[in-house]
Amino acid sequence: MIRHLAGKVGGALVSLLFVVALGFLLFRVIPGDPVVAMTRGRPVTGDQLAELRVRLGVDKPLGEQFVDYLSGMVRGDLGTSHVYSRPVLELIGERLWPTVLLVGTSTVLAVVLGLWLGIRGAWRRGSRSDRISTGLALAQWAMPTFWLGMLLSLATGDLFPSGGMRYPDTPPDFLSQALDVAHHMVLPCLTLIAVVYAQYLLVMRSSLLEEMHADYLTTARAKGLRDDLVRRRHAVPNALLPTVTLVFLHLGLVVSGAITVETVFSWPGLGLLTYEALTGPDLPLLQGTFVVLAGAVITMNVFADLLYRVLDPRVRAS
Amino acid sequence: MSLLELRDLSVHYRGARGEVAAVRSVSLGLEAGQTLGLAGESGCGKSTVAMSVLRLLPRNARVEGQVLLDGEDVQGMSWGRLRTVRWAAASVVFQGAMHALNPVHRVGDQIAEPMRLHGVSGSVSDLLGQVELPARAARAYPHELSGGQKQRVMIAMALACAPRLVIADEPTTALDVVVQAQVLDVLKRLVSERGIGLVMISHDLSVLASTCDRLAVMRYGQIVEEGPAREVIASPTHPHTQALAAAFPTVGDPASRQVTAEDAADGPVLLRAEGVRVDYGATKAVAGVDLEVRAGEIVALVGQSGSGKTTLARTLLGLQRPTAGRVLFEGTELPRSSSGLRAYRRQVQLVLQDPTSALNPRHSVYEAVAEGLRIHRIEGDEPTLVAEALSHAELRPPELFFPSLPHELSGGQRQRVVIAGALALGPRLLIADEPVASLDASVRGEILALLLRLRRELGLAALVITHDLGLAWTIADRVAVMYQGELVEQGTVEQVLLSPRHDYTRTLLAAVPQDQRSTRPNWTSSP
């Protein structure tokens, strides 16, 4: 078990290293000179540009820049944002919690909704309610997120705020602050749920359909179990297994998954930060968000793997 | 009043192409303490009969007639009443214990589940004891148990609520002879000790002959013959019963041996294994085997599952490198390079147990046979070669089969396609791993006859791997018995099967279900 764990964590660290290297190189090849972008619209001389290059460290050869970047990262320093002139780590730390709150909440709700509808659909396969719910979910999945978001805020009118995370004039006590944030979260949350729950529904539905022909369900029925017990005790736990991997992969994406939604609703999270960094391009900030997002996916993958071993005795044995 | 009575039972399945009759007016009866055998091939409706007793048929089934359990009609029961009757009055030992147990629950919990449900007191370890399993087996998950152990768990589970009727659907299929004999013994003992009524369903008449009082043979949903088991087996009147009986030859019965004296092979040695050893870590899968196959000879390699048969076969094919020893084909050692091995495999072809999984479901028959020709870049007109191979495998006219997909063919036809795929390359030797184990009784004979004919016409040698001694008796020239990685005995069929010298061979022979036709001598007193 310990050996398995060590192997998994080791593998994850190797992937993370790859991601760091890839992220570094990737953002050097995208078009756009950061120094030019920073000084756009201002009169600057060639000397000033050169000096700025030296200060940002982008004048050194690529290899040297990479070594500097790596050694900084080991010390917990992801560099300094060109645009904000603040440490990248600090910026990310500030923006992480709004994202986790928004995307975490909507993922949990989408998982619950998707699994429930998936189970219902599979159990009454081909019925009217199954066809309607599957069709609806697919249609929503296919919609562009930003468009759905704008549509929702148009449709609801003034009922919910369509941007930001809180009003500036909200009283500072915890309850009013929490209510205010919740109020702001309704639209982005609904948009996110509508777009992603279809995946959980489809995976749960097909994996339950596969289990429904399993012989051990006939055994359970022959034992005299009620239909809902057959489903709850025997069919669903087995069908949930493939879904676990999917859910955890998505939990990894929680951090990044909301770039469009956060941009549309100007939610001050990591997604919006990434979007802002991209328009720069603010290289240190981009690299920083890239590493954090990829790190989250990799970590959640390891968790999914370990959880799977706990849930499925067959995996434990091999 | 009978324990179970079927009166004029008919079952139809509604499908896309209208209704299909699965069972047509079947009437049967069973008293407590008795065993009723239900024999037939796949698709004859025997499992549908079993499922109708507890009303476990799928929703698209339409049932006519009566199923009386202790005089009460199952069809007329309310759902509540039905749930009380299920497992408490009658239980089922399902076919394929591998899938009939929930893979993520401990077997102890699965045995205890119906007891809690029906409020029956009892202990799981007692039940496990009755099927000769240790109490600690309760903590195991299904995948941690062997096939025989899982089947015993199923039986223990069926007994959990002390039902008066047990229905066993192919309880020993997929088990090897020794384990099969043990499971059958457990069932027989339970019937005599507890006075339960047992319905045994099987495609293997010899299994039923050794356990049942009465026997009913089904075909196309109807009962074609019924009577006391002894009589039905000893003097079958219906041609289908005769065919079923002939498909499971009795070792020692000259009538079922299809090899004649003129078949005797004295060709040169084709394939020779010298001191072959294969270790997987600390486990010795094959522990020093010497084996020869001559040109035009059929050798049967027999042994229980886990005896190392399949590992040996893989080594002979060059799929597994031996830890020690060597394999020679026509006097030269197997090449190690992948191109050399490819050329070697043109000479030696493999036929697998289950044709359904050996064929790609999306490839037509033509594709399946032509693939080997393409891999080995064989010269000549491809359609002609494919047609030739198919007609050698008795799929005639071959052109008719070219576009067929595997699911459109019967099990026997599929196995012929697999064999044709091997024959297309013009091999000298076939290695066949349980070539008929997954086929219906009536088809088995045909495939075996095909192997014999190929030997006579093309001089094709074969190494047939099997746990079925009857098969070895039918077609083999020589038999090699494998036990725990070693060949404990080898010789001509008559030597090994009629006067076995090694204890293990005797155990294997004794485990073969005995029926009344046997002319077999008594080995326990042999010198």
mmCIF file of C-alpha atoms in Angstrom, chain A residues 33-283:
data_model
loop_
_atom_site.group_PDB
_atom_site.id
_atom_site.type_symbol
_atom_site.label_atom_id
_atom_site.label_comp_id
_atom_site.label_asym_id
_atom_site.label_seq_id
_atom_site.Cartn_x
_atom_site.Cartn_y
_atom_site.Cartn_z
ATOM 1 C CA ASP A 33 6.075 40.978 -26.382
ATOM 2 C CA PRO A 34 5.331 41.646 -22.679
ATOM 3 C CA VAL A 35 7.503 44.746 -22.610
ATOM 4 C CA VAL A 36 5.745 46.238 -25.609
ATOM 5 C CA ALA A 37 2.379 45.357 -24.093
ATOM 6 C CA MET A 38 3.265 47.039 -20.787
ATOM 7 C CA THR A 39 4.319 50.262 -22.417
ATOM 8 C CA ARG A 40 1.585 50.394 -25.001
ATOM 9 C CA GLY A 41 0.249 53.912 -25.555
ATOM 10 C CA ARG A 42 3.125 55.551 -23.699
ATOM 11 C CA PRO A 43 6.075 57.266 -25.317
ATOM 12 C CA VAL A 44 9.186 55.220 -24.511
ATOM 13 C CA THR A 45 12.702 55.252 -25.884
ATOM 14 C CA GLY A 46 14.672 52.194 -26.928
ATOM 15 C CA ASP A 47 16.905 52.599 -23.863
ATOM 16 C CA GLN A 48 13.931 52.535 -21.536
ATOM 17 C CA LEU A 49 12.633 49.361 -23.178
ATOM 18 C CA ALA A 50 16.025 47.702 -22.783
ATOM 19 C CA GLU A 51 16.188 48.719 -19.154
ATOM 20 C CA LEU A 52 12.701 47.314 -18.563
ATOM 21 C CA ARG A 53 13.795 44.056 -20.183
ATOM 22 C CA VAL A 54 16.723 43.794 -17.802
ATOM 23 C CA ARG A 55 14.513 44.527 -14.816
ATOM 24 C CA LEU A 56 11.998 41.855 -15.793
ATOM 25 C CA GLY A 57 14.785 39.414 -16.573
ATOM 26 C CA VAL A 58 13.552 38.706 -20.118
ATOM 27 C CA ASP A 59 16.858 39.757 -21.682
ATOM 28 C CA LYS A 60 18.701 36.644 -20.505
ATOM 29 C CA PRO A 61 18.924 33.475 -22.640
ATOM 30 C CA LEU A 62 15.977 31.098 -22.344
ATOM 31 C CA GLY A 63 17.892 28.399 -20.472
ATOM 32 C CA GLU A 64 19.049 30.827 -17.812
ATOM 33 C CA GLN A 65 15.545 32.217 -17.393
ATOM 34 C CA PHE A 66 14.239 28.692 -16.877
ATOM 35 C CA VAL A 67 16.849 27.884 -14.227
ATOM 36 C CA ASP A 68 16.047 31.123 -12.411
ATOM 37 C CA TYR A 69 12.357 30.297 -12.608
ATOM 38 C CA LEU A 70 12.843 26.770 -11.266
ATOM 39 C CA SER A 71 15.047 27.806 -8.378
ATOM 40 C CA GLY A 72 12.559 30.531 -7.491
ATOM 41 C CA MET A 73 9.748 28.020 -7.498
ATOM 42 C CA VAL A 74 11.595 25.715 -5.123
ATOM 43 C CA ARG A 75 11.807 28.644 -2.690
ATOM 44 C CA GLY A 76 8.080 29.256 -3.119
ATOM 45 C CA ASP A 77 8.559 32.268 -5.372
ATOM 46 C CA LEU A 78 6.565 32.209 -8.602
ATOM 47 C CA GLY A 79 7.954 35.542 -9.723
ATOM 48 C CA THR A 80 6.419 38.980 -9.870
ATOM 49 C CA SER A 81 3.513 39.968 -12.055
ATOM 50 C CA HIS A 82 4.472 42.435 -14.750
ATOM 51 C CA VAL A 83 1.086 44.084 -14.752
ATOM 52 C CA TYR A 84 0.228 44.154 -11.038
ATOM 53 C CA SER A 85 3.855 44.442 -9.837
ATOM 54 C CA ARG A 86 2.996 42.080 -6.994
ATOM 55 C CA PRO A 87 4.178 38.525 -6.218
ATOM 56 C CA VAL A 88 2.285 36.005 -8.332
ATOM 57 C CA LEU A 89 1.747 33.696 -5.376
ATOM 58 C CA GLU A 90 0.028 36.443 -3.424
ATOM 59 C CA LEU A 91 -2.262 37.254 -6.371
ATOM 60 C CA ILE A 92 -3.182 33.620 -6.842
ATOM 61 C CA GLY A 93 -3.816 33.183 -3.124
ATOM 62 C CA GLU A 94 -6.219 36.109 -3.178
ATOM 63 C CA ARG A 95 -8.154 34.798 -6.154
ATOM 64 C CA LEU A 96 -8.163 31.096 -5.243
ATOM 65 C CA TRP A 97 -10.960 31.183 -2.655
ATOM 66 C CA PRO A 98 -13.630 32.898 -4.739
ATOM 67 C CA THR A 99 -13.025 30.295 -7.441
ATOM 68 C CA VAL A 100 -13.122 27.350 -5.052
ATOM 69 C CA LEU A 101 -16.324 28.716 -3.579
ATOM 70 C CA LEU A 102 -18.040 29.232 -6.916
ATOM 71 C CA VAL A 103 -16.866 26.213 -8.835
ATOM 72 C CA GLY A 104 -16.831 23.913 -5.795
ATOM 73 C CA THR A 105 -20.448 24.712 -4.981
ATOM 74 C CA SER A 106 -21.620 24.302 -8.542
ATOM 75 C CA THR A 107 -19.670 21.063 -9.045
ATOM 76 C CA VAL A 108 -21.140 19.489 -5.928
ATOM 77 C CA LEU A 109 -24.643 20.490 -7.001
ATOM 78 C CA ALA A 110 -24.044 19.354 -10.588
ATOM 79 C CA VAL A 111 -22.714 15.981 -9.402
ATOM 80 C CA VAL A 112 -25.724 15.409 -7.173
ATOM 81 C CA LEU A 113 -28.176 16.475 -9.864
ATOM 82 C CA GLY A 114 -26.399 14.549 -12.623
ATOM 83 C CA LEU A 115 -26.096 11.322 -10.665
ATOM 84 C CA TRP A 116 -29.685 11.454 -9.482
ATOM 85 C CA LEU A 117 -31.063 12.076 -12.966
ATOM 86 C CA GLY A 118 -28.687 9.470 -14.406
ATOM 87 C CA ILE A 119 -29.879 6.799 -11.980
ATOM 88 C CA ARG A 120 -33.515 7.648 -12.645
ATOM 89 C CA GLY A 121 -32.959 7.651 -16.379
ATOM 90 C CA ALA A 122 -31.225 4.285 -16.455
ATOM 91 C CA TRP A 123 -33.769 2.630 -14.190
ATOM 92 C CA ARG A 124 -36.613 3.751 -16.449
ATOM 93 C CA ARG A 125 -34.693 3.575 -19.659
ATOM 94 C CA GLY A 126 -36.511 4.844 -22.723
ATOM 95 C CA SER A 127 -39.381 6.315 -20.737
ATOM 96 C CA ARG A 128 -40.620 9.825 -21.462
ATOM 97 C CA SER A 129 -38.907 11.341 -18.443
ATOM 98 C CA ASP A 130 -35.630 9.640 -19.382
ATOM 99 C CA ARG A 131 -35.751 10.928 -22.925
ATOM 100 C CA ILE A 132 -36.636 14.441 -21.854
ATOM 101 C CA SER A 133 -34.026 14.735 -19.120
ATOM 102 C CA THR A 134 -31.239 13.259 -21.253
ATOM 103 C CA GLY A 135 -32.129 15.445 -24.216
ATOM 104 C CA LEU A 136 -32.298 18.558 -22.086
ATOM 105 C CA ALA A 137 -28.970 17.836 -20.448
ATOM 106 C CA LEU A 138 -27.302 17.282 -23.810
ATOM 107 C CA ALA A 139 -28.731 20.495 -25.201
ATOM 108 C CA GLN A 140 -27.381 22.466 -22.246
ATOM 109 C CA TRP A 141 -24.027 20.779 -22.478
ATOM 110 C CA ALA A 142 -23.767 21.809 -26.100
ATOM 111 C CA MET A 143 -24.492 25.488 -25.360
ATOM 112 C CA PRO A 144 -21.592 27.959 -25.312
ATOM 113 C CA THR A 145 -21.067 28.868 -21.665
ATOM 114 C CA PHE A 146 -20.734 32.620 -22.168
ATOM 115 C CA TRP A 147 -23.891 32.744 -24.268
ATOM 116 C CA LEU A 148 -25.912 30.786 -21.717
ATOM 117 C CA GLY A 149 -24.585 33.081 -18.988
ATOM 118 C CA MET A 150 -25.616 36.217 -20.821
ATOM 119 C CA LEU A 151 -28.981 34.691 -21.648
ATOM 120 C CA LEU A 152 -29.593 33.866 -18.010
ATOM 121 C CA SER A 153 -28.737 37.328 -16.796
ATOM 122 C CA LEU A 154 -30.993 38.837 -19.478
ATOM 123 C CA ALA A 155 -33.856 36.507 -18.589
ATOM 124 C CA THR A 156 -33.692 37.130 -14.853
ATOM 125 C CA GLY A 157 -33.506 40.889 -15.261
ATOM 126 C CA ASP A 158 -32.695 42.682 -12.023
ATOM 127 C CA LEU A 159 -33.409 39.709 -9.795
ATOM 128 C CA PHE A 160 -29.749 38.803 -9.351
ATOM 129 C CA PRO A 161 -26.630 40.913 -9.720
ATOM 130 C CA SER A 162 -24.902 40.083 -12.969
ATOM 131 C CA GLY A 163 -21.348 40.914 -12.002
ATOM 132 C CA GLY A 164 -18.845 41.011 -9.170
ATOM 133 C CA MET A 165 -18.885 39.159 -5.866
ATOM 134 C CA ARG A 166 -20.313 41.670 -3.388
ATOM 135 C CA TYR A 167 -21.781 45.176 -3.235
ATOM 136 C CA PRO A 168 -19.439 47.758 -1.746
ATOM 137 C CA ASP A 169 -22.132 49.055 0.636
ATOM 138 C CA THR A 170 -22.976 45.759 2.341
ATOM 139 C CA PRO A 171 -22.669 45.889 6.161
ATOM 140 C CA PRO A 172 -19.438 44.186 7.304
ATOM 141 C CA ASP A 173 -21.052 41.577 9.603
ATOM 142 C CA PHE A 174 -20.639 37.940 8.511
ATOM 143 C CA LEU A 175 -24.284 37.144 7.804
ATOM 144 C CA SER A 176 -24.979 40.057 5.478
ATOM 145 C CA GLN A 177 -21.639 39.497 3.729
ATOM 146 C CA ALA A 178 -22.413 35.781 3.207
ATOM 147 C CA LEU A 179 -25.905 36.525 1.912
ATOM 148 C CA ASP A 180 -24.522 39.129 -0.426
ATOM 149 C CA VAL A 181 -21.935 36.704 -1.845
ATOM 150 C CA ALA A 182 -24.583 33.999 -2.207
ATOM 151 C CA HIS A 183 -26.817 36.447 -4.034
ATOM 152 C CA HIS A 184 -24.007 37.290 -6.437
ATOM 153 C CA MET A 185 -23.207 33.626 -6.909
ATOM 154 C CA VAL A 186 -26.637 32.523 -8.149
ATOM 155 C CA LEU A 187 -26.202 33.283 -11.843
ATOM 156 C CA PRO A 188 -22.618 32.064 -12.362
ATOM 157 C CA CYS A 189 -23.444 28.984 -10.328
ATOM 158 C CA LEU A 190 -26.573 28.174 -12.368
ATOM 159 C CA THR A 191 -24.650 28.631 -15.599
ATOM 160 C CA LEU A 192 -21.884 26.302 -14.498
ATOM 161 C CA ILE A 193 -24.305 23.617 -13.282
ATOM 162 C CA ALA A 194 -26.366 23.744 -16.457
ATOM 163 C CA VAL A 195 -23.301 23.234 -18.579
ATOM 164 C CA VAL A 196 -21.588 20.402 -16.689
ATOM 165 C CA TYR A 197 -24.251 18.194 -15.098
ATOM 166 C CA ALA A 198 -24.912 16.426 -18.398
ATOM 167 C CA GLN A 199 -21.547 14.665 -18.188
ATOM 168 C CA TYR A 200 -22.329 13.140 -14.819
ATOM 169 C CA LEU A 201 -25.799 12.203 -15.983
ATOM 170 C CA LEU A 202 -24.548 10.446 -19.101
ATOM 171 C CA VAL A 203 -21.727 8.567 -17.393
ATOM 172 C CA MET A 204 -23.935 7.463 -14.513
ATOM 173 C CA ARG A 205 -26.738 6.456 -16.849
ATOM 174 C CA SER A 206 -24.567 4.373 -19.141
ATOM 175 C CA SER A 207 -22.635 2.728 -16.356
ATOM 176 C CA LEU A 208 -25.856 1.839 -14.540
ATOM 177 C CA LEU A 209 -27.362 0.522 -17.775
ATOM 178 C CA GLU A 210 -24.356 -1.730 -18.125
ATOM 179 C CA GLU A 211 -24.782 -2.985 -14.576
ATOM 180 C CA MET A 212 -28.504 -3.532 -15.005
ATOM 181 C CA HIS A 213 -27.936 -6.637 -17.078
ATOM 182 C CA ALA A 214 -25.499 -8.024 -14.506
ATOM 183 C CA ASP A 215 -26.382 -11.439 -13.193
ATOM 184 C CA TYR A 216 -25.925 -10.471 -9.560
ATOM 185 C CA LEU A 217 -28.954 -8.195 -9.841
ATOM 186 C CA THR A 218 -31.042 -11.230 -10.783
ATOM 187 C CA THR A 219 -29.541 -12.935 -7.739
ATOM 188 C CA ALA A 220 -30.572 -9.995 -5.596
ATOM 189 C CA ARG A 221 -34.097 -10.060 -7.001
ATOM 190 C CA ALA A 222 -34.353 -13.797 -6.495
ATOM 191 C CA LYS A 223 -33.402 -13.287 -2.864
ATOM 192 C CA GLY A 224 -36.636 -11.333 -2.461
ATOM 193 C CA LEU A 225 -35.213 -7.805 -2.284
ATOM 194 C CA ARG A 226 -37.522 -4.943 -3.141
ATOM 195 C CA ASP A 227 -36.746 -3.198 -6.400
ATOM 196 C CA ASP A 228 -35.431 -0.042 -4.776
ATOM 197 C CA LEU A 229 -33.182 -2.085 -2.493
ATOM 198 C CA VAL A 230 -31.797 -3.956 -5.479
ATOM 199 C CA ARG A 231 -31.001 -0.614 -6.995
ATOM 200 C CA ARG A 232 -29.650 1.076 -3.881
ATOM 201 C CA ARG A 233 -27.667 -1.760 -2.409
ATOM 202 C CA HIS A 234 -26.414 -3.630 -5.466
ATOM 203 C CA ALA A 235 -26.684 -1.718 -8.716
ATOM 204 C CA VAL A 236 -25.799 1.867 -7.835
ATOM 205 C CA PRO A 237 -22.636 1.258 -5.766
ATOM 206 C CA ASN A 238 -21.129 -0.714 -8.635
ATOM 207 C CA ALA A 239 -22.214 1.772 -11.244
ATOM 208 C CA LEU A 240 -20.801 4.659 -9.205
ATOM 209 C CA LEU A 241 -17.242 3.376 -9.550
ATOM 210 C CA PRO A 242 -16.496 4.753 -13.033
ATOM 211 C CA THR A 243 -18.177 8.005 -12.036
ATOM 212 C CA VAL A 244 -15.750 8.507 -9.151
ATOM 213 C CA THR A 245 -12.856 9.016 -11.544
ATOM 214 C CA LEU A 246 -14.816 11.508 -13.570
ATOM 215 C CA VAL A 247 -15.918 13.503 -10.529
ATOM 216 C CA PHE A 248 -12.379 13.760 -9.213
ATOM 217 C CA LEU A 249 -10.977 14.745 -12.567
ATOM 218 C CA HIS A 250 -13.511 17.532 -12.564
ATOM 219 C CA LEU A 251 -12.698 18.569 -9.040
ATOM 220 C CA GLY A 252 -9.200 19.126 -10.370
ATOM 221 C CA LEU A 253 -10.625 21.332 -13.069
ATOM 222 C CA VAL A 254 -12.665 23.215 -10.473
ATOM 223 C CA VAL A 255 -9.853 25.694 -10.174
ATOM 224 C CA SER A 256 -9.641 26.375 -13.869
ATOM 225 C CA GLY A 257 -13.008 25.362 -15.169
ATOM 226 C CA ALA A 258 -14.611 28.739 -14.832
ATOM 227 C CA ILE A 259 -12.573 31.013 -17.058
ATOM 228 C CA THR A 260 -15.525 31.886 -19.277
ATOM 229 C CA VAL A 261 -18.093 32.089 -16.485
ATOM 230 C CA GLU A 262 -15.849 34.246 -14.307
ATOM 231 C CA THR A 263 -15.152 36.527 -17.232
ATOM 232 C CA VAL A 264 -18.810 36.895 -18.149
ATOM 233 C CA PHE A 265 -19.866 37.622 -14.558
ATOM 234 C CA SER A 266 -16.584 39.386 -13.625
ATOM 235 C CA TRP A 267 -16.210 37.042 -10.667
ATOM 236 C CA PRO A 268 -12.869 37.852 -9.049
ATOM 237 C CA GLY A 269 -11.448 34.319 -9.254
ATOM 238 C CA LEU A 270 -8.516 32.501 -10.820
ATOM 239 C CA GLY A 271 -10.300 32.169 -14.141
ATOM 240 C CA LEU A 272 -10.650 35.927 -14.455
ATOM 241 C CA LEU A 273 -7.047 36.341 -13.338
ATOM 242 C CA THR A 274 -5.904 33.936 -16.065
ATOM 243 C CA TYR A 275 -7.948 35.842 -18.610
ATOM 244 C CA GLU A 276 -6.377 39.121 -17.518
ATOM 245 C CA ALA A 277 -2.900 37.617 -17.593
ATOM 246 C CA LEU A 278 -3.491 36.343 -21.107
ATOM 247 C CA THR A 279 -4.365 39.791 -22.459
ATOM 248 C CA GLY A 280 -0.969 41.073 -21.269
ATOM 249 C CA PRO A 281 0.596 38.688 -21.787
ATOM 250 C CA ASP A 282 1.786 38.765 -18.182
ATOM 251 C CA LEU A 283 4.198 35.834 -18.390
#
